[in-house]
XYZ file of C-alpha atoms in Angstrom:
559
model
C -12.642 25.207 -7.739
C -9.147 24.833 -6.339
C -8.332 28.500 -7.055
C -11.551 29.539 -5.339
C -10.637 27.475 -2.286
C -7.203 29.080 -2.016
C -8.779 32.507 -2.553
C -11.132 31.846 0.353
C -8.241 30.774 2.589
C -6.295 33.859 1.531
C -9.199 36.093 2.547
C -9.299 34.449 5.974
C -5.597 35.184 6.455
C -6.145 38.804 5.395
C -8.910 39.117 7.980
C -6.616 37.655 10.634
C -3.819 40.097 9.776
C -6.204 43.052 9.759
C -7.487 41.908 13.155
C -3.935 42.070 14.484
C -3.603 45.592 13.092
C -6.836 46.620 14.831
C -5.544 44.992 18.013
C -2.454 47.221 17.748
C -4.726 50.285 18.002
C -6.791 49.149 21.006
C -4.706 51.221 23.494
C -5.230 54.346 21.366
C -8.957 53.731 20.853
C -9.400 53.146 24.591
C -7.382 56.171 25.740
C -7.867 58.760 22.947
C -6.561 62.105 24.290
C -5.031 60.268 27.243
C -2.880 58.170 24.901
C 0.883 58.255 24.697
C 2.106 59.269 21.239
C 5.405 59.926 19.514
C 5.269 63.718 19.756
C 8.436 64.463 17.795
C 7.535 65.945 14.389
C 3.979 64.633 14.793
C 2.755 67.107 17.418
C 5.571 69.613 17.864
C 4.723 70.521 14.266
C 2.696 68.183 11.986
C -0.838 67.717 13.281
C -0.991 70.743 15.576
C 0.287 73.059 12.835
C -2.251 71.546 10.455
C -4.977 72.212 13.016
C -3.821 75.842 13.277
C -4.013 76.232 9.499
C -7.470 74.701 9.123
C -8.893 76.452 12.187
C -7.778 79.863 10.906
C -8.697 79.240 7.239
C -5.111 79.652 6.070
C -4.885 76.725 3.648
C -5.689 78.430 0.357
C -4.406 81.929 1.056
C -1.746 83.444 -1.245
C 1.870 82.546 -0.517
C 2.704 86.149 0.399
C -0.120 86.462 2.950
C 1.422 87.456 6.301
C 0.406 85.299 9.277
C 0.692 87.532 12.313
C 0.360 84.661 14.794
C 3.748 83.330 13.635
C 5.374 86.286 11.947
C 5.872 84.506 8.597
C 4.055 84.317 5.274
C 1.758 81.517 4.137
C 4.598 80.087 2.027
C 6.409 78.862 5.151
C 3.544 76.535 6.109
C 3.799 74.287 3.049
C 1.249 72.825 0.691
C -2.476 72.789 1.330
C -2.911 69.590 -0.680
C -2.289 67.032 2.036
C -4.686 64.556 3.603
C -3.603 65.600 7.110
C -5.316 68.978 6.618
C -8.533 67.208 5.673
C -8.340 65.041 8.784
C -7.644 67.927 11.173
C -10.544 69.850 9.633
C -13.014 67.181 10.765
C -11.165 65.653 13.727
C -9.183 66.822 16.724
C -5.410 66.506 16.241
C -4.995 63.319 18.283
C -8.002 61.721 16.580
C -6.625 62.700 13.159
C -3.291 61.155 14.142
C -4.857 57.840 15.185
C -6.898 57.693 11.972
C -3.808 58.522 9.900
C -1.788 55.808 11.595
C -4.548 53.278 10.950
C -4.628 54.273 7.271
C -0.830 54.060 7.097
C -0.704 50.528 8.484
C -3.542 49.185 6.330
C -2.010 50.672 3.156
C 1.460 49.433 4.179
C 0.115 45.919 4.708
C -1.781 45.579 1.428
C 0.827 47.504 -0.538
C 3.618 45.182 0.550
C 1.438 42.122 -0.016
C 0.575 43.134 -3.585
C 4.121 44.231 -4.417
C 5.766 41.004 -3.275
C 3.104 38.765 -4.803
C 3.066 40.572 -8.146
C 6.702 41.557 -8.598
C 9.011 39.663 -6.233
C 7.683 36.205 -5.404
C 8.777 33.381 -7.711
C 6.882 30.686 -5.876
C 3.161 30.817 -5.131
C 3.706 28.366 -2.270
C 5.403 31.211 -0.382
C 2.130 33.067 0.113
C 2.272 32.687 3.908
C 5.700 34.316 3.849
C 4.163 37.230 1.970
C 1.505 37.629 4.655
C 4.137 37.559 7.376
C 6.479 40.083 5.755
C 3.557 42.393 4.955
C 2.579 42.343 8.614
C 6.192 43.027 9.629
C 6.290 46.052 7.341
C 3.001 47.587 8.448
C 3.944 47.315 12.137
C 6.995 49.533 11.723
C 6.662 52.809 13.713
C 5.923 55.134 10.798
C 5.680 58.836 11.582
C 2.075 59.950 11.174
C 3.115 63.376 9.910
C 4.905 61.683 6.994
C 1.674 60.038 5.860
C 2.305 57.420 3.186
C 5.760 58.785 2.346
C 7.347 55.473 3.382
C 4.399 53.188 4.051
C 2.890 53.877 0.617
C 6.010 52.999 -1.390
C 5.092 49.325 -2.014
C 1.574 50.176 -3.213
C 2.933 52.990 -5.358
C 5.592 50.779 -6.974
C 3.119 47.937 -7.440
C 0.868 50.238 -9.480
C 3.793 51.762 -11.402
C 5.180 48.342 -12.379
C 1.766 46.974 -13.341
C 1.291 49.941 -15.658
C 4.778 49.348 -17.043
C 3.928 45.681 -17.717
C 0.549 46.674 -19.167
C -1.375 44.530 -16.646
C -2.841 47.448 -14.724
C -6.396 48.182 -13.690
C -8.207 51.427 -12.926
C -7.329 50.864 -9.253
C -3.625 51.271 -10.101
C -4.229 54.629 -11.758
C -6.288 55.661 -8.717
C -3.381 54.773 -6.401
C -0.976 56.789 -8.531
C -3.345 59.747 -8.347
C -4.072 59.620 -4.597
C -0.695 58.739 -3.031
C 0.928 62.146 -3.824
C -1.758 63.818 -1.710
C -0.869 61.610 1.252
C 2.931 61.766 0.984
C 5.923 64.072 0.893
C 7.706 64.716 -2.386
C 10.622 66.451 -0.652
C 11.469 63.706 1.844
C 10.797 60.538 -0.147
C 9.290 60.589 -3.619
C 11.876 62.976 -5.050
C 14.434 60.233 -4.427
C 12.212 57.323 -5.438
C 11.214 58.940 -8.722
C 14.842 59.871 -9.353
C 15.802 56.200 -9.091
C 12.915 55.168 -11.366
C 13.896 57.714 -14.026
C 17.514 56.547 -13.820
C 16.514 52.892 -14.231
C 14.268 53.818 -17.159
C 17.145 55.602 -18.893
C 19.510 52.693 -18.167
C 17.087 50.136 -19.618
C 16.440 52.331 -22.653
C 20.147 52.689 -23.425
C 20.733 49.005 -22.825
C 17.743 47.497 -24.625
C 16.900 50.305 -27.086
C 13.245 49.865 -26.148
C 11.065 52.952 -25.674
C 8.251 52.196 -23.213
C 6.066 55.253 -23.725
C 3.412 54.238 -21.195
C 5.987 53.753 -18.436
C 7.676 57.071 -19.185
C 4.309 58.801 -19.287
C 3.296 57.547 -15.839
C 6.613 58.674 -14.341
C 6.215 62.147 -15.846
C 2.532 62.232 -14.886
C 3.109 61.467 -11.177
C 6.042 63.902 -11.054
C 3.755 66.570 -12.515
C 1.182 65.868 -9.777
C 3.842 66.324 -7.104
C 4.913 69.582 -8.766
C 1.337 70.830 -8.682
C 1.054 69.934 -4.989
C 4.321 71.724 -4.172
C 3.577 74.674 -6.475
C 4.289 77.228 -3.741
C 7.831 75.976 -3.150
C 8.556 75.563 -6.863
C 7.392 79.082 -7.723
C 9.396 80.437 -4.801
C 12.559 78.798 -6.116
C 11.916 80.223 -9.590
C 11.218 83.727 -8.296
C 12.370 84.023 -4.642
C 10.552 86.426 -2.351
C 13.138 86.087 0.419
C 16.456 84.452 1.265
C 15.597 81.231 3.166
C 17.263 80.356 6.447
C 18.339 77.032 4.910
C 21.121 78.814 3.016
C 23.045 78.821 6.312
C 22.698 75.084 6.864
C 25.954 73.478 7.962
C 25.568 69.720 8.285
C 27.648 67.925 10.901
C 30.968 67.201 9.286
C 33.642 64.719 10.306
C 36.564 62.600 9.250
C 36.585 59.602 6.938
C 36.446 57.326 9.980
C 33.514 59.272 11.396
C 31.626 59.106 8.101
C 32.253 55.361 7.898
C 31.000 54.865 11.448
C 27.859 56.935 10.800
C 27.108 54.925 7.658
C 27.664 51.640 9.517
C 25.291 52.698 12.292
C 22.667 53.580 9.707
C 23.071 50.194 8.010
C 22.710 48.283 11.275
C 20.145 50.388 13.141
C 18.397 52.446 10.448
C 17.296 56.082 10.390
C 15.398 57.435 13.448
C 12.744 59.024 11.208
C 12.479 55.953 8.961
C 12.991 52.964 11.277
C 13.333 49.529 9.683
C 13.889 47.307 12.747
C 16.383 45.286 10.723
C 18.981 44.776 13.449
C 18.005 41.612 15.281
C 16.218 39.368 12.794
C 16.453 40.751 9.247
C 20.223 41.242 9.040
C 20.974 37.792 10.539
C 18.579 36.189 8.038
C 20.380 38.047 5.218
C 23.708 36.755 6.519
C 22.372 33.175 6.471
C 21.032 33.706 2.951
C 24.414 34.943 1.700
C 26.010 31.730 2.975
C 23.321 29.645 1.282
C 23.773 31.583 -1.976
C 27.458 30.769 -1.813
C 26.578 27.079 -1.508
C 23.807 27.258 -4.077
C 24.476 30.139 -6.530
C 21.591 29.096 -8.825
C 18.856 30.564 -6.608
C 16.075 32.278 -8.543
C 16.349 35.237 -6.137
C 20.113 35.718 -6.344
C 20.386 38.680 -8.735
C 17.542 40.720 -7.259
C 18.643 39.867 -3.734
C 22.157 41.163 -4.349
C 20.800 44.241 -6.148
C 18.547 45.230 -3.223
C 21.335 44.537 -0.732
C 23.721 46.734 -2.713
C 21.087 49.464 -2.907
C 20.457 49.605 0.850
C 24.227 49.509 1.430
C 24.746 52.479 -0.920
C 21.997 54.400 0.878
C 23.885 53.938 4.146
C 27.173 54.941 2.517
C 25.466 58.086 1.213
C 24.067 58.781 4.689
C 27.494 58.468 6.286
C 29.672 60.229 3.751
C 27.331 63.138 3.165
C 28.790 64.387 6.445
C 32.413 63.853 5.376
C 34.361 67.089 5.757
C 35.962 66.672 2.324
C 32.565 67.361 0.729
C 32.304 70.825 2.236
C 33.917 72.339 -0.844
C 31.362 70.673 -3.113
C 28.442 71.882 -0.964
C 29.753 75.455 -0.985
C 30.159 75.329 -4.767
C 26.631 73.945 -5.332
C 24.205 75.776 -2.951
C 21.395 73.279 -3.676
C 23.419 70.548 -1.966
C 23.750 72.744 1.087
C 20.019 73.364 1.522
C 18.654 70.002 0.370
C 19.078 66.854 2.471
C 20.430 64.226 0.064
C 20.707 61.651 2.860
C 16.971 61.013 2.625
C 17.649 58.226 0.148
C 17.809 56.173 3.324
C 14.078 56.817 3.861
C 13.548 54.205 1.145
C 15.424 51.630 3.222
C 12.488 50.254 5.304
C 10.821 49.083 2.107
C 14.038 47.519 0.798
C 14.858 45.793 4.087
C 11.466 44.080 4.030
C 11.961 42.898 0.455
C 15.334 41.514 1.511
C 13.651 39.844 4.483
C 11.194 38.114 2.174
C 13.930 37.017 -0.226
C 16.058 35.764 2.664
C 13.187 33.678 3.983
C 12.521 32.329 0.478
C 16.200 31.442 -0.051
C 16.284 29.641 3.295
C 13.122 27.765 2.391
C 14.247 26.698 -1.092
C 17.655 25.468 0.124
C 16.272 23.179 2.836
C 19.453 23.394 4.877
C 17.326 21.824 7.613
C 14.590 19.185 7.281
C 11.452 20.689 5.750
C 9.498 20.756 9.017
C 12.420 22.319 10.867
C 12.899 24.916 8.119
C 9.230 25.887 8.269
C 9.388 26.130 12.061
C 12.525 28.278 11.843
C 10.863 30.674 9.376
C 7.699 30.921 11.467
C 9.842 31.659 14.523
C 11.918 34.219 12.599
C 8.994 36.182 11.186
C 6.936 35.893 14.386
C 9.868 37.299 16.358
C 10.038 40.292 14.025
C 6.273 40.839 14.357
C 6.417 40.618 18.160
C 9.425 42.935 18.305
C 7.768 45.654 16.177
C 4.187 45.119 17.294
C 4.724 44.717 21.046
C 8.201 45.657 22.281
C 8.362 48.664 19.945
C 4.667 49.523 20.141
C 4.284 53.298 19.903
C 2.066 53.528 22.975
C 4.615 51.708 25.167
C 7.772 53.321 23.791
C 6.207 56.805 23.968
C 5.094 56.231 27.552
C 8.642 55.242 28.441
C 10.290 58.037 26.441
C 8.005 60.944 27.319
C 5.913 59.938 30.315
C 2.939 62.175 29.553
C -0.260 61.874 27.548
C -1.444 64.003 24.664
C -3.796 66.012 26.900
C -0.874 66.703 29.251
C 1.292 67.697 26.290
C -1.066 70.423 25.040
C -2.102 71.496 28.584
C -5.294 73.258 27.524
C -6.518 73.815 31.106
C -3.230 75.305 32.257
C -3.042 77.637 29.257
C -6.633 78.687 29.836
C -5.571 79.824 33.301
C -2.612 81.699 31.793
C -4.858 83.538 29.333
C -7.336 84.380 32.114
C -4.525 85.759 34.235
C -3.153 87.991 31.455
C -6.628 89.483 30.884
C -5.824 90.830 27.434
C -7.102 89.883 23.987
C -4.718 87.208 22.701
C -4.434 89.141 19.439
C -2.793 92.084 21.253
C 0.503 90.445 22.262
C 2.972 87.662 21.509
C 4.589 85.109 23.787
C 7.788 83.100 23.668
C 8.287 79.686 25.262
C 11.260 78.336 27.174
C 11.713 74.595 27.628
C 8.439 73.643 25.918
C 7.505 73.537 22.250
C 5.988 76.845 21.035
C 3.343 74.929 19.087
C 1.636 74.314 22.463
C 1.080 78.037 22.943
C -0.081 78.359 19.329
C -2.506 75.462 19.823
C -3.924 77.361 22.794
C -4.627 80.465 20.677
C -1.581 82.513 21.625
C 0.536 84.354 19.057
C 4.077 83.019 19.206
C 7.441 84.595 18.475
C 9.117 81.203 18.153
C 8.251 78.228 15.950
C 9.369 75.033 14.217
C 9.331 75.529 10.430
C 11.460 74.113 7.634
C 11.357 77.144 5.321
C 11.271 80.766 6.466
C 13.232 84.008 5.877
C 16.843 84.213 7.011
C 16.056 87.760 8.116
C 13.624 86.357 10.689
C 16.270 84.003 12.060
C 18.856 86.782 12.311
C 16.466 89.100 14.151
C 15.574 86.320 16.593
C 19.273 85.651 17.163
C 19.940 89.332 17.842
C 17.200 89.252 20.477
C 18.625 86.232 22.329
C 22.278 86.013 21.242
C 23.685 86.427 24.765
C 21.520 83.596 26.051
C 22.327 81.279 23.151
C 26.052 81.966 23.432
C 26.135 80.532 26.961
C 26.226 77.031 25.479
C 28.349 76.474 22.350
C 26.472 73.286 21.383
C 23.096 75.027 21.516
C 24.530 77.996 19.638
C 25.792 75.753 16.832
C 22.504 73.841 16.783
C 20.618 77.102 16.320
C 22.976 78.710 13.787
C 23.830 75.638 11.700
C 20.275 74.312 11.379
C 17.662 76.735 12.624
C 14.436 74.917 11.747
C 13.608 75.241 15.424
C 13.544 78.976 15.993
C 13.544 78.431 19.760
C 14.910 80.229 22.789
C 17.488 77.649 23.848
C 18.972 77.841 27.320
C 21.828 75.963 28.989
C 19.499 74.770 31.780
C 16.635 73.430 29.648
C 18.852 72.404 26.692
C 17.130 70.641 23.780
C 15.006 68.376 25.960
C 11.468 69.687 25.586
C 9.800 66.656 27.107
C 11.191 66.422 30.648
C 9.581 68.206 33.549
C 12.705 69.581 35.163
C 11.083 72.423 37.097
C 13.288 71.526 40.071
C 16.094 73.343 38.244
C 16.209 77.105 37.847
C 17.783 79.784 35.652
C 19.831 82.311 37.595
C 19.608 85.064 35.002
C 18.191 85.306 31.490
C 19.583 87.847 29.022
C 17.730 89.243 26.046
C 17.532 92.349 23.878
C 14.275 93.814 25.156
C 14.343 96.603 22.575
C 13.812 94.090 19.767
C 11.140 92.237 21.747
C 9.281 95.476 22.473
C 9.371 96.382 18.771
C 8.004 92.906 17.920
C 5.371 93.064 20.703
C 6.676 90.001 22.579
C 5.236 90.749 26.014
C 5.356 87.430 27.893
C 7.625 84.434 28.393
C 6.245 81.028 29.405
C 8.886 78.797 31.008
C 8.902 75.294 32.472
C 11.649 76.327 34.912
C 11.758 79.298 37.300
C 13.890 82.318 36.352
C 15.562 84.174 39.218
C 16.557 87.415 37.500
C 15.999 89.336 34.280
C 12.200 89.293 34.025
C 9.194 90.262 36.134
C 7.551 87.156 37.600
C 3.785 86.977 37.112
C 2.502 83.610 38.379
C 3.181 79.909 38.718
C 0.682 77.526 37.075
C 0.280 73.876 38.040
C -2.346 71.272 38.866
C -2.510 67.634 39.949
C -3.492 66.555 36.418
C -0.855 68.548 34.559
C 2.587 67.278 33.631
C 4.158 70.696 33.325
C 4.682 73.338 35.944
C 4.667 76.600 34.023
C 5.976 80.018 35.036
C 4.706 83.214 33.432
C 7.020 86.216 33.143
C 6.318 89.704 31.815
C 8.925 91.077 29.396
C 7.505 94.588 29.224
């Protein structure tokens, strides 16, 4: 009877937390295409590229199929086995994004709740702390294009550990099966599974105990990820081209610079995997370390120190991966040059929240204040974190401040319709290049683009693009290095527009633009769409603007 009563109360708290999550999405539900989103990686590639693939039936084509709209093969567009493609098949990109974010936050909430309750908590009286930390975790600003790569880690580990302990249910096997189709192996689970395999080997050598079921599940989920990424794996076994990533040169600096970069990561987190640990989590950890010094018999001590060491090592790795002394190692091992090892830090949001829970539990068990005051302090601490992530760092508000335009203004469908009407040619008969705006916008509006944002494409393509615009790129050494040393954004960079593709700086102008028109003629690049006027170098066609649009666009004819 007592267990049933507590179960009922627990359900009420779950409903309250889910209500807060729904409340978080009210601005998006109310505004839809007029919402403010985080466009970086979500809409300059992610959801709009997925829409392009589903709309043109490209998902299941062979890897060597040439996509004329982009000038690359199907291989460059990644795996077809991702939930985002399913969403963009049935929904418009912004609707798919909202739905994905809702799924992310619900899974993050329940995943963290189950993980802490089943594998971290030592005291069932701390259940309200578990609710609070779970809410803190789910309100982090996860990137929608990453799916459950970070948000799904707690649920994934909960299922893995339950299988290891032989207390699993069919739901755990279902989670293990589904999460790979909603996540990225390259950015997150490669590193997570690597750690799990290492810990398995360590425990086997230490305890001489062979846990077949645990090893099987690790191999099984790795095999699923391999099947999902079959295109990339087969390409690495039998390459069809030299990838542009072979020319990657990561920013390199001194020992002091590497230390500073690692320290910044530890305090502020990674921009693509934010943890919001700065203002409340780290101070609570500091208090807990003092209390552990006073009371070293805490039941959380060993795990607390292990997780703290782990997140510290991730930051050290993030900082020193850019140490100039490692250049020799990267040149000797090409894999280290093309693969971003610093993504261990993408696991940090999960670890910070576990540390937050342990810190709160250590503070509670030590009673360094009277019990009522301790409880009030913890409520204030966790509530402050929730308010900070859920209100002050709400995606709608931060995106409105950062970008200043809505999704409908970002894609500018009406303005591009006018551009296509003005050109009066079949869109399949020519290509365009963009200046100062993301090329995915033109692609979304059914124009074939010469430029793009892709993470894996032929080096030959990059070199030809550079030969077409080398004189323009060389006008700014920083933009030149950005293009040559990274190159995922195969963009026409200019010293006037720079790398800011979100500001409407049409008040500025380009005196003269230089390009190799012979190459562009051969590649059928007939038009340039710019957000700033160009004085010389191209034939001006027309200026496009409206009261509703954010951009003022200028159309120029190349040949």
